[in-house]
N, CA and C atoms as an extended XYZ file, in Angstrom:
501
Properties=species:S:1:pos:R:3:atomname:S:1:resname:S:1:resid:I:1 pbc="F F F"
N         0.835       -1.146        0.017 N   MET     1
C        -0.030       -0.050       -0.002 CA  MET     1
C         0.860        1.285        0.009 C   MET     1
N         0.725        2.084       -1.014 N   ILE     2
C         1.515        3.274       -1.064 CA  ILE     2
C         0.930        4.421       -0.329 C   ILE     2
N         1.596        5.466       -0.125 N   PHE     3
C         1.217        6.638        0.763 CA  PHE     3
C        -0.092        7.263        0.186 C   PHE     3
N        -0.221        7.350       -1.193 N   ALA     4
C        -1.459        7.898       -1.677 CA  ALA     4
C        -2.788        6.994       -1.345 C   ALA     4
N        -2.600        5.723       -1.242 N   ASP     5
C        -3.679        4.919       -0.898 CA  ASP     5
C        -4.087        5.168        0.528 C   ASP     5
N        -3.173        5.359        1.374 N   ILE     6
C        -3.437        5.636        2.850 CA  ILE     6
C        -4.111        7.069        2.946 C   ILE     6
N        -3.721        7.974        2.144 N   ILE     7
C        -4.431        9.323        2.241 CA  ILE     7
C        -5.832        9.105        1.685 C   ILE     7
N        -5.978        8.420        0.616 N   PHE     8
C        -7.409        8.190        0.033 CA  PHE     8
C        -8.270        7.468        1.095 C   PHE     8
N        -7.678        6.487        1.720 N   ILE     9
C        -8.569        5.770        2.732 CA  ILE     9
C        -8.926        6.695        3.942 C   ILE     9
N        -7.963        7.557        4.332 N   LEU    10
C        -8.271        8.523        5.433 CA  LEU    10
C        -9.342        9.557        4.997 C   LEU    10
N        -9.258        9.867        3.775 N   ILE    11
C       -10.346       10.858        3.296 CA  ILE    11
C       -11.650       10.208        3.227 C   ILE    11
N       -11.668        8.941        2.726 N   ILE    12
C       -12.946        8.222        2.701 CA  ILE    12
C       -13.465        8.044        4.174 C   ILE    12
N       -12.650        7.709        5.133 N   LEU    13
C       -13.017        7.551        6.439 CA  LEU    13
C       -13.627        8.784        7.138 C   LEU    13
N       -13.016        9.913        6.834 N   VAL    14
C       -13.452       11.153        7.416 CA  VAL    14
C       -14.833       11.510        6.727 C   VAL    14
N       -14.963       11.265        5.422 N   THR    15
C       -16.284       11.634        4.770 CA  THR    15
C       -17.314       10.723        5.342 C   THR    15
N       -17.042        9.412        5.410 N   LEU    16
C       -18.063        8.533        5.947 CA  LEU    16
C       -18.437        8.852        7.501 C   LEU    16
N       -17.395        9.194        8.184 N   ALA    17
C       -17.704        9.486        9.591 CA  ALA    17
C       -18.578       10.791        9.660 C   ALA    17
N       -18.246       11.773        8.923 N   GLY    18
C       -19.130       12.990        8.838 CA  GLY    18
C       -20.541       12.669        8.395 C   GLY    18
N       -20.618       11.767        7.391 N   ALA    19
C       -22.004       11.433        6.979 CA  ALA    19
C       -22.755       10.692        8.045 C   ALA    19
N       -22.167        9.826        8.751 N   LEU    20
C       -22.793        9.115        9.807 CA  LEU    20
C       -23.138       10.051       10.989 C   LEU    20
N       -22.314       10.962       11.327 N   ILE    21
C       -22.646       11.943       12.359 CA  ILE    21
C       -23.821       12.746       11.939 C   ILE    21
N       -23.895       13.122       10.589 N   THR    22
C       -25.008       13.838       10.095 CA  THR    22
C       -26.334       13.217       10.283 C   THR    22
N       -26.279       11.831        9.841 N   VAL    23
C       -27.558       11.055        9.812 CA  VAL    23
C       -27.986       10.559       11.151 C   VAL    23
N       -27.090       10.130       11.993 N   LEU    24
C       -27.384        9.528       13.260 CA  LEU    24
C       -27.449       10.459       14.382 C   LEU    24
N       -27.117       11.633       14.263 N   SER    25
C       -26.933       12.569       15.411 CA  SER    25
C       -28.281       12.905       15.952 C   SER    25
N       -28.458       13.031       17.277 N   GLY    26
C       -29.735       13.386       17.852 CA  GLY    26
C       -29.898       14.927       17.973 C   GLY    26
N       -28.772       15.695       17.848 N   SER    27
C       -28.789       17.164       17.855 CA  SER    27
C       -28.633       17.685       16.429 C   SER    27
N       -29.420       18.636       16.113 N   ILE    28
C       -29.313       19.251       14.737 CA  ILE    28
C       -28.012       20.012       14.610 C   ILE    28
N       -27.376       20.459       15.716 N   ILE    29
C       -26.186       21.260       15.671 CA  ILE    29
C       -25.033       20.205       15.387 C   ILE    29
N       -25.062       19.024       16.014 N   TYR    30
C       -24.091       18.107       15.721 CA  TYR    30
C       -24.205       17.492       14.236 C   TYR    30
N       -25.538       17.388       13.824 N   ALA    31
C       -25.681       17.036       12.364 CA  ALA    31
C       -25.074       18.001       11.400 C   ALA    31
N       -25.134       19.329       11.736 N   LEU    32
C       -24.651       20.373       10.957 CA  LEU    32
C       -22.986       20.305       10.923 C   LEU    32
N       -22.447       19.967       12.039 N   ILE    33
C       -21.027       19.783       12.106 CA  ILE    33
C       -20.723       18.539       11.299 C   ILE    33
N       -21.444       17.534       11.473 N   GLY    34
C       -21.152       16.322       10.635 CA  GLY    34
C       -21.225       16.634        9.058 C   GLY    34
N       -22.182       17.548        8.747 N   LEU    35
C       -22.444       17.881        7.360 CA  LEU    35
C       -21.043       18.677        6.887 C   LEU    35
N       -20.545       19.534        7.815 N   VAL    36
C       -19.384       20.287        7.381 CA  VAL    36
C       -18.163       19.349        7.207 C   VAL    36
N       -18.073       18.352        8.078 N   ILE    37
C       -16.992       17.370        7.954 CA  ILE    37
C       -17.096       16.615        6.667 C   ILE    37
N       -18.334       16.153        6.291 N   THR    38
C       -18.620       15.499        5.106 CA  THR    38
C       -18.183       16.329        3.949 C   THR    38
N       -18.494       17.634        3.903 N   MET    39
C       -18.222       18.487        2.655 CA  MET    39
C       -16.707       18.661        2.695 C   MET    39
N       -16.025       18.808        3.777 N   PHE    40
C       -14.524       18.887        3.713 CA  PHE    40
C       -13.973       17.559        3.153 C   PHE    40
N       -14.513       16.501        3.527 N   GLY    41
C       -14.069       15.107        3.033 CA  GLY    41
C       -14.222       15.060        1.464 C   GLY    41
N       -15.352       15.570        0.978 N   ILE    42
C       -15.635       15.540       -0.387 CA  ILE    42
C       -14.654       16.437       -1.190 C   ILE    42
N       -14.327       17.605       -0.566 N   ALA    43
C       -13.379       18.503       -1.047 CA  ALA    43
C       -11.965       17.853       -1.114 C   ALA    43
N       -11.721       17.094       -0.151 N   GLY    44
C       -10.396       16.269       -0.180 CA  GLY    44
C       -10.423       15.257       -1.319 C   GLY    44
N       -11.588       14.614       -1.591 N   LEU    45
C       -11.672       13.738       -2.686 CA  LEU    45
C       -11.392       14.473       -3.988 C   LEU    45
N       -11.876       15.669       -4.167 N   TYR    46
C       -11.711       16.397       -5.354 CA  TYR    46
C       -10.190       16.722       -5.536 C   TYR    46
N        -9.511       16.995       -4.458 N   ILE    47
C        -8.078       17.308       -4.485 CA  ILE    47
C        -7.353       16.005       -4.868 C   ILE    47
N        -7.783       14.933       -4.293 N   TYR    48
C        -7.162       13.644       -4.614 CA  TYR    48
C        -7.350       13.336       -6.129 C   TYR    48
N        -8.445       13.749       -6.712 N   LEU    49
C        -8.692       13.378       -8.096 CA  LEU    49
C        -8.182       14.469       -8.980 C   LEU    49
N        -7.234       15.261       -8.496 N   ASN    50
C        -6.623       16.371       -9.230 CA  ASN    50
C        -7.579       17.453       -9.823 C   ASN    50
N        -8.579       17.822       -9.090 N   ALA    51
C        -9.534       18.836       -9.452 CA  ALA    51
C        -9.606       19.863       -8.404 C   ALA    51
N        -8.512       20.723       -8.241 N   PRO    52
C        -8.462       21.672       -7.149 CA  PRO    52
C        -9.550       22.833       -7.302 C   PRO    52
N        -9.999       23.075       -8.501 N   PHE    53
C       -10.943       24.114       -8.719 CA  PHE    53
C       -12.350       23.611       -8.097 C   PHE    53
N       -12.669       22.369       -8.335 N   LEU    54
C       -13.932       21.844       -7.744 CA  LEU    54
C       -13.701       21.750       -6.244 C   LEU    54
N       -12.581       21.461       -5.642 N   ALA    55
C       -12.356       21.422       -4.215 CA  ALA    55
C       -12.612       22.743       -3.648 C   ALA    55
N       -11.996       23.785       -4.285 N   MET    56
C       -12.309       25.114       -3.762 CA  MET    56
C       -13.632       25.609       -3.804 C   MET    56
N       -14.345       25.286       -4.924 N   MET    57
C       -15.773       25.489       -5.064 CA  MET    57
C       -16.612       24.808       -3.951 C   MET    57
N       -16.179       23.611       -3.770 N   GLN    58
C       -16.892       22.740       -2.690 CA  GLN    58
C       -16.810       23.421       -1.341 C   GLN    58
N       -15.623       23.944       -0.984 N   ILE    59
C       -15.422       24.614        0.279 CA  ILE    59
C       -16.180       25.898        0.339 C   ILE    59
N       -16.016       26.715       -0.735 N   LEU    60
C       -16.518       28.032       -0.747 CA  LEU    60
C       -18.034       27.965       -0.696 C   LEU    60
N       -18.718       27.116       -1.502 N   ILE    61
C       -20.174       27.078       -1.670 CA  ILE    61
C       -20.757       26.287       -0.575 C   ILE    61
N       -20.353       25.000       -0.524 N   TYR    62
C       -21.056       24.169        0.422 CA  TYR    62
C       -20.633       24.367        1.872 C   TYR    62
N       -19.378       24.419        2.234 N   VAL    63
C       -18.953       24.605        3.514 CA  VAL    63
C       -19.195       25.999        3.988 C   VAL    63
N       -18.869       26.967        3.158 N   GLY    64
C       -18.979       28.415        3.468 CA  GLY    64
C       -20.457       28.838        3.417 C   GLY    64
N       -21.097       28.751        2.311 N   ALA    65
C       -22.361       29.426        2.151 CA  ALA    65
C       -23.585       28.548        2.495 C   ALA    65
N       -23.563       27.365        2.080 N   ILE    66
C       -24.771       26.490        2.421 CA  ILE    66
C       -24.873       26.200        3.860 C   ILE    66
N       -23.763       25.806        4.554 N   THR    67
C       -23.816       25.520        5.918 CA  THR    67
C       -24.112       26.684        6.772 C   THR    67
N       -23.583       27.876        6.397 N   VAL    68
C       -23.951       29.064        7.133 CA  VAL    68
C       -25.525       29.399        6.986 C   VAL    68
N       -25.968       29.101        5.713 N   LEU    69
C       -27.446       29.332        5.545 CA  LEU    69
C       -28.252       28.341        6.427 C   LEU    69
N       -27.820       27.093        6.506 N   ILE    70
C       -28.500       26.083        7.256 CA  ILE    70
C       -28.440       26.476        8.763 C   ILE    70
N       -27.232       27.051        9.108 N   ALA    71
C       -27.152       27.430       10.579 CA  ALA    71
C       -28.065       28.510       10.917 C   ALA    71
N       -28.198       29.565        9.977 N   PHE    72
C       -29.207       30.615       10.192 CA  PHE    72
C       -30.601       30.050       10.187 C   PHE    72
N       -30.974       29.061        9.432 N   ALA    73
C       -32.204       28.506        9.379 CA  ALA    73
C       -32.582       27.794       10.782 C   ALA    73
N       -31.441       27.095       11.308 N   ILE    74
C       -31.526       26.440       12.530 CA  ILE    74
C       -31.841       27.472       13.664 C   ILE    74
N       -31.163       28.606       13.625 N   MET    75
C       -31.336       29.580       14.606 CA  MET    75
C       -32.640       30.226       14.438 C   MET    75
N       -33.161       30.400       13.291 N   LEU    76
C       -34.461       31.111       13.139 CA  LEU    76
C       -35.645       30.106       13.530 C   LEU    76
N       -35.526       28.879       13.403 N   VAL    77
C       -36.695       27.985       13.556 CA  VAL    77
C       -37.076       27.964       14.998 C   VAL    77
N       -36.194       27.840       16.036 N   GLY    78
C       -36.587       27.879       17.270 CA  GLY    78
C       -35.777       26.962       18.202 C   GLY    78
N       -36.365       26.509       19.281 N   PRO    79
C       -35.652       25.699       20.263 CA  PRO    79
C       -34.953       24.461       19.693 C   PRO    79
N       -33.802       24.302       20.167 N   LEU    80
C       -33.100       23.071       19.667 CA  LEU    80
C       -33.214       21.847       20.482 C   LEU    80
N       -33.790       21.996       21.639 N   TYR    81
C       -33.927       20.838       22.456 CA  TYR    81
C       -35.006       19.853       22.110 C   TYR    81
N       -35.930       20.303       21.215 N   LYS    82
C       -37.023       19.409       20.702 CA  LYS    82
C       -36.465       18.600       19.685 C   LYS    82
N       -36.709       17.320       19.753 N   LYS    83
C       -36.412       16.356       18.818 CA  LYS    83
C       -37.526       16.210       17.788 C   LYS    83
N       -37.143       15.904       16.578 N   PRO    84
C       -38.240       15.730       15.636 CA  PRO    84
C       -39.036       14.468       15.892 C   PRO    84
N       -40.326       14.539       15.725 N   LYS    85
C       -41.205       13.428       16.137 CA  LYS    85
C       -41.187       12.252       15.120 C   LYS    85
N       -40.537       12.588       13.950 N   GLU    86
C       -40.592       11.558       12.825 CA  GLU    86
C       -39.796       10.334       13.234 C   GLU    86
N       -38.678       10.479       14.200 N   TRP    87
C       -37.796        9.395       14.326 CA  TRP    87
C       -38.225        8.675       15.611 C   TRP    87
N       -39.383        9.053       16.187 N   THR    88
C       -39.771        8.320       17.407 CA  THR    88
C       -40.264        6.902       17.125 C   THR    88
N       -40.663        6.591       15.889 N   TYR    89
C       -41.291        5.272       15.664 CA  TYR    89
C       -40.161        4.405       14.957 C   TYR    89
N       -39.865        3.231       15.490 N   PRO    90
C       -38.820        2.368       14.810 CA  PRO    90
C       -39.183        1.972       13.352 C   PRO    90
N       -40.424        1.837       13.143 N   LEU    91
C       -40.887        1.436       11.794 CA  LEU    91
C       -40.355        2.425       10.694 C   LEU    91
N       -40.482        3.711       11.085 N   LYS    92
C       -39.934        4.784       10.068 CA  LYS    92
C       -38.482        4.648        9.870 C   LYS    92
N       -37.746        4.325       10.879 N   PHE    93
C       -36.295        4.222       10.825 CA  PHE    93
C       -35.988        2.957        9.913 C   PHE    93
N       -36.667        1.967       10.087 N   ILE    94
C       -36.509        0.785        9.302 CA  ILE    94
C       -36.801        1.026        7.887 C   ILE    94
N       -37.889        1.618        7.602 N   ILE    95
C       -38.266        1.946        6.196 CA  ILE    95
C       -37.193        2.838        5.587 C   ILE    95
N       -36.745        3.789        6.335 N   ALA    96
C       -35.620        4.642        5.778 CA  ALA    96
C       -34.356        3.906        5.501 C   ALA    96
N       -34.052        2.906        6.337 N   ALA    97
C       -32.837        2.066        6.137 CA  ALA    97
C       -33.116        1.203        4.877 C   ALA    97
N       -34.234        0.639        4.693 N   VAL    98
C       -34.482       -0.149        3.552 CA  VAL    98
C       -34.493        0.676        2.189 C   VAL    98
N       -35.019        1.913        2.241 N   VAL    99
C       -34.889        2.710        1.079 CA  VAL    99
C       -33.479        3.166        0.804 C   VAL    99
N       -32.629        3.426        1.792 N   ALA   100
C       -31.285        3.711        1.590 CA  ALA   100
C       -30.495        2.540        1.017 C   ALA   100
N       -30.737        1.332        1.576 N   LEU   101
C       -30.067        0.114        1.057 CA  LEU   101
C       -30.421       -0.141       -0.427 C   LEU   101
N       -31.806        0.078       -0.720 N   PHE   102
C       -32.241       -0.108       -2.166 CA  PHE   102
C       -31.485        0.964       -3.061 C   PHE   102
N       -31.423        2.239       -2.576 N   SER   103
C       -30.786        3.233       -3.421 CA  SER   103
C       -29.297        2.857       -3.589 C   SER   103
N       -28.596        2.408       -2.581 N   PHE   104
C       -27.286        1.931       -2.602 CA  PHE   104
C       -27.026        0.857       -3.713 C   PHE   104
N       -27.919       -0.163       -3.644 N   PHE   105
C       -27.717       -1.275       -4.617 CA  PHE   105
C       -28.035       -0.826       -6.076 C   PHE   105
N       -28.998        0.102       -6.244 N   VAL   106
C       -29.296        0.553       -7.547 CA  VAL   106
C       -28.137        1.393       -8.097 C   VAL   106
N       -27.480        2.252       -7.270 N   PHE   107
C       -26.289        2.969       -7.675 CA  PHE   107
C       -25.118        2.044       -7.929 C   PHE   107
N       -24.918        1.063       -7.088 N   ALA   108
C       -23.912        0.070       -7.279 CA  ALA   108
C       -24.035       -0.653       -8.537 C   ALA   108
N       -25.280       -1.071       -8.802 N   LYS   109
C       -25.517       -1.901      -10.185 CA  LYS   109
C       -25.202       -0.917      -11.335 C   LYS   109
N       -25.676        0.348      -11.258 N   ILE   110
C       -25.390        1.291      -12.391 CA  ILE   110
C       -23.891        1.431      -12.599 C   ILE   110
N       -23.148        1.621      -11.385 N   ILE   111
C       -21.639        1.853      -11.581 CA  ILE   111
C       -20.966        0.500      -12.099 C   ILE   111
N       -21.442       -0.583      -11.680 N   LEU   112
C       -20.809       -1.748      -12.063 CA  LEU   112
C       -21.073       -2.126      -13.617 C   LEU   112
N       -22.245       -1.687      -14.116 N   LYS   113
C       -22.572       -1.931      -15.482 CA  LYS   113
C       -22.071       -0.983      -16.516 C   LYS   113
N       -21.585        0.260      -15.962 N   THR   114
C       -21.063        1.265      -16.843 CA  THR   114
C       -19.713        0.895      -17.420 C   THR   114
N       -19.541        1.179      -18.745 N   GLN   115
C       -18.285        0.928      -19.540 CA  GLN   115
C       -17.409        2.082      -19.122 C   GLN   115
N       -16.386        1.963      -18.327 N   TRP   116
C       -15.510        3.096      -17.918 CA  TRP   116
C       -14.358        3.281      -18.868 C   TRP   116
N       -14.177        2.422      -19.826 N   ALA   117
C       -12.895        2.441      -20.626 CA  ALA   117
C       -12.858        3.655      -21.437 C   ALA   117
N       -13.974        4.127      -22.095 N   GLY   118
C       -13.999        5.319      -23.041 CA  GLY   118
C       -14.128        6.607      -22.209 C   GLY   118
N       -14.538        6.530      -20.907 N   LEU   119
C       -14.844        7.746      -20.136 CA  LEU   119
C       -13.632        8.197      -19.363 C   LEU   119
N       -12.698        7.447      -19.360 N   LEU   120
C       -11.427        7.842      -18.525 CA  LEU   120
C       -10.307        8.731      -19.273 C   LEU   120
N       -10.765        9.526      -20.061 N   LYS   121
C        -9.867       10.467      -20.711 CA  LYS   121
C        -9.530       11.606      -19.857 C   LYS   121
N        -8.331       12.234      -20.004 N   PRO   122
C        -7.885       13.335      -19.168 CA  PRO   122
C        -8.839       14.533      -19.309 C   PRO   122
N        -9.142       15.244      -18.216 N   PHE   123
C        -9.973       16.362      -18.271 CA  PHE   123
C        -9.247       17.624      -18.750 C   PHE   123
N        -9.601       18.147      -19.827 N   THR   124
C        -8.715       19.308      -20.471 CA  THR   124
C        -9.351       20.630      -20.356 C   THR   124
N       -10.451       20.772      -19.593 N   VAL   125
C       -11.148       22.128      -19.525 CA  VAL   125
C       -10.491       22.828      -18.403 C   VAL   125
N       -10.124       24.056      -18.633 N   SER   126
C        -9.360       24.931      -17.541 CA  SER   126
C       -10.457       25.684      -16.773 C   SER   126
N       -10.029       26.341      -15.672 N   THR   127
C       -10.842       27.210      -14.872 CA  THR   127
C       -11.336       28.414      -15.749 C   THR   127
N       -10.446       28.869      -16.575 N   LYS   128
C       -10.889       30.077      -17.473 CA  LYS   128
C       -11.972       29.611      -18.382 C   LYS   128
N       -11.918       28.405      -18.833 N   ASP   129
C       -12.994       27.946      -19.752 CA  ASP   129
C       -14.344       27.768      -19.018 C   ASP   129
N       -14.293       27.365      -17.749 N   ILE   130
C       -15.523       27.198      -17.019 CA  ILE   130
C       -16.094       28.578      -16.736 C   ILE   130
N       -15.210       29.558      -16.329 N   GLY   131
C       -15.657       30.959      -16.060 CA  GLY   131
C       -16.298       31.560      -17.355 C   GLY   131
N       -15.670       31.414      -18.492 N   ARG   132
C       -16.160       31.969      -19.716 CA  ARG   132
C       -17.533       31.320      -19.990 C   ARG   132
N       -17.699       30.010      -19.795 N   LEU   133
C       -18.938       29.296      -20.046 CA  LEU   133
C       -20.082       29.811      -19.237 C   LEU   133
N       -19.740       29.999      -17.911 N   LEU   134
C       -20.782       30.454      -16.937 CA  LEU   134
C       -21.191       31.880      -17.313 C   LEU   134
N       -20.340       32.818      -17.671 N   LEU   135
C       -20.579       34.236      -17.873 CA  LEU   135
C       -21.059       34.544      -19.307 C   LEU   135
N       -20.698       33.661      -20.253 N   ASP   136
C       -21.121       33.882      -21.632 CA  ASP   136
C       -22.380       33.140      -22.043 C   ASP   136
N       -22.436       31.858      -21.853 N   ARG   137
C       -23.482       31.053      -22.359 CA  ARG   137
C       -24.497       30.662      -21.298 C   ARG   137
N       -24.191       30.615      -20.022 N   LEU   138
C       -25.027       30.166      -18.908 CA  LEU   138
C       -25.379       31.285      -18.017 C   LEU   138
N       -25.483       32.502      -18.504 N   THR   139
C       -25.843       33.600      -17.567 CA  THR   139
C       -27.169       33.476      -17.039 C   THR   139
N       -28.189       33.130      -17.842 N   PHE   140
C       -29.467       33.137      -17.327 CA  PHE   140
C       -29.715       32.005      -16.239 C   PHE   140
N       -29.296       30.763      -16.426 N   PRO   141
C       -29.384       29.780      -15.372 CA  PRO   141
C       -28.514       30.193      -14.060 C   PRO   141
N       -27.461       30.825      -14.291 N   PHE   142
C       -26.677       31.376      -13.146 CA  PHE   142
C       -27.404       32.372      -12.366 C   PHE   142
N       -28.155       33.205      -13.004 N   GLU   143
C       -28.931       34.245      -12.304 CA  GLU   143
C       -30.230       33.596      -11.664 C   GLU   143
N       -30.757       32.627      -12.339 N   LEU   144
C       -31.891       31.889      -11.750 CA  LEU   144
C       -31.578       31.199      -10.511 C   LEU   144
N       -30.317       30.676      -10.417 N   ILE   145
C       -29.882       29.994       -9.184 CA  ILE   145
C       -29.742       31.056       -8.085 C   ILE   145
N       -29.274       32.201       -8.355 N   SER   146
C       -29.192       33.255       -7.273 CA  SER   146
C       -30.578       33.705       -6.878 C   SER   146
N       -31.500       33.785       -7.848 N   LEU   147
C       -32.875       34.117       -7.428 CA  LEU   147
C       -33.475       33.000       -6.615 C   LEU   147
N       -33.274       31.891       -6.936 N   LEU   148
C       -33.770       30.734       -6.157 CA  LEU   148
C       -33.205       30.729       -4.677 C   LEU   148
N       -32.042       31.083       -4.530 N   ILE   149
C       -31.387       31.160       -3.149 CA  ILE   149
C       -32.036       32.328       -2.368 C   ILE   149
N       -32.301       33.479       -3.010 N   VAL   150
C       -32.912       34.568       -2.302 CA  VAL   150
C       -34.338       34.199       -1.933 C   VAL   150
N       -35.009       33.515       -2.766 N   VAL   151
C       -36.364       33.096       -2.507 CA  VAL   151
C       -36.470       32.135       -1.284 C   VAL   151
N       -35.343       31.189       -1.251 N   ALA   152
C       -35.376       30.300       -0.143 CA  ALA   152
C       -35.055       30.946        1.102 C   ALA   152
N       -34.211       31.998        1.161 N   ILE   153
C       -33.849       32.743        2.319 CA  ILE   153
C       -35.150       33.478        2.824 C   ILE   153
N       -35.821       34.106        1.950 N   ILE   154
C       -37.041       34.813        2.347 CA  ILE   154
C       -38.111       33.886        2.891 C   ILE   154
N       -38.211       32.698        2.172 N   GLY   155
C       -39.226       31.695        2.739 CA  GLY   155
C       -38.802       31.222        4.077 C   GLY   155
N       -37.447       31.016        4.321 N   ALA   156
C       -37.098       30.443        5.664 CA  ALA   156
C       -37.355       31.561        6.717 C   ALA   156
N       -37.192       32.834        6.411 N   VAL   157
C       -37.467       33.879        7.368 CA  VAL   157
C       -38.963       33.895        7.661 C   VAL   157
N       -39.818       33.798        6.524 N   MET   158
C       -41.251       33.822        6.757 CA  MET   158
C       -41.656       32.681        7.595 C   MET   158
N       -41.174       31.513        7.246 N   LEU   159
C       -41.600       30.350        8.039 CA  LEU   159
C       -41.227       30.465        9.527 C   LEU   159
N       -40.114       31.015        9.817 N   SER   160
C       -39.745       31.147       11.295 CA  SER   160
C       -40.507       32.118       11.879 C   SER   160
N       -40.949       33.214       11.111 N   LEU   161
C       -41.841       34.235       11.855 CA  LEU   161
C       -43.221       33.697       12.101 C   LEU   161
N       -43.744       32.880       11.104 N   TYR   162
C       -45.070       32.350       11.322 CA  TYR   162
C       -45.037       31.265       12.425 C   TYR   162
N       -44.029       30.532       12.510 N   SER   163
C       -43.955       29.465       13.512 CA  SER   163
C       -43.917       30.050       14.911 C   SER   163
N       -43.458       31.266       15.067 N   ARG   164
C       -43.465       31.987       16.451 CA  ARG   164
C       -44.764       32.799       16.656 C   ARG   164
N       -45.561       32.871       15.625 N   GLY   165
C       -46.837       33.509       15.823 CA  GLY   165
C       -46.708       35.054       15.467 C   GLY   165
N       -45.616       35.463       14.938 N   GLU   166
C       -45.545       36.858       14.514 CA  GLU   166
C       -45.881       37.000       13.043 C   GLU   166
N       -46.417       38.133       12.757 N   LYS   167
C       -46.851       38.361       11.394 CA  LYS   167
C       -46.293       39.739       10.839 C   LYS   167
């Protein structure tokens, strides 16, 4: 086993640990911390795959912006000591586990049936090309995404105000 394999295994373990903390945590704050760990692990996978631009975007967008947005939503919603009622029934947890296993096996089957020989060409698009593509040809979808984020923020604020009885 070479050093790169050890680093890859460590990155996978960190990502899986973060995902397990996110899913199995009883506190929503710990779940958010687990999500941040998972996103850093995914950024590490991008670096390992020689895609530093994607790694930086992963950290800036998901770790920086999305998790901060989720943290604000958690703070706006209300008391953190209340556990969601959905997980109180063991049957719902079993159904969720069955759906997760089914999804895993479907993805594994798709991955195993895919012919990877022709798809493993080197990636030759530069960061400059991606920037040009976003600003020249994909301007409208790019602006729609920003509008969607603003609407989601306004919706979260309105939901938190209505849940507290303020109008």
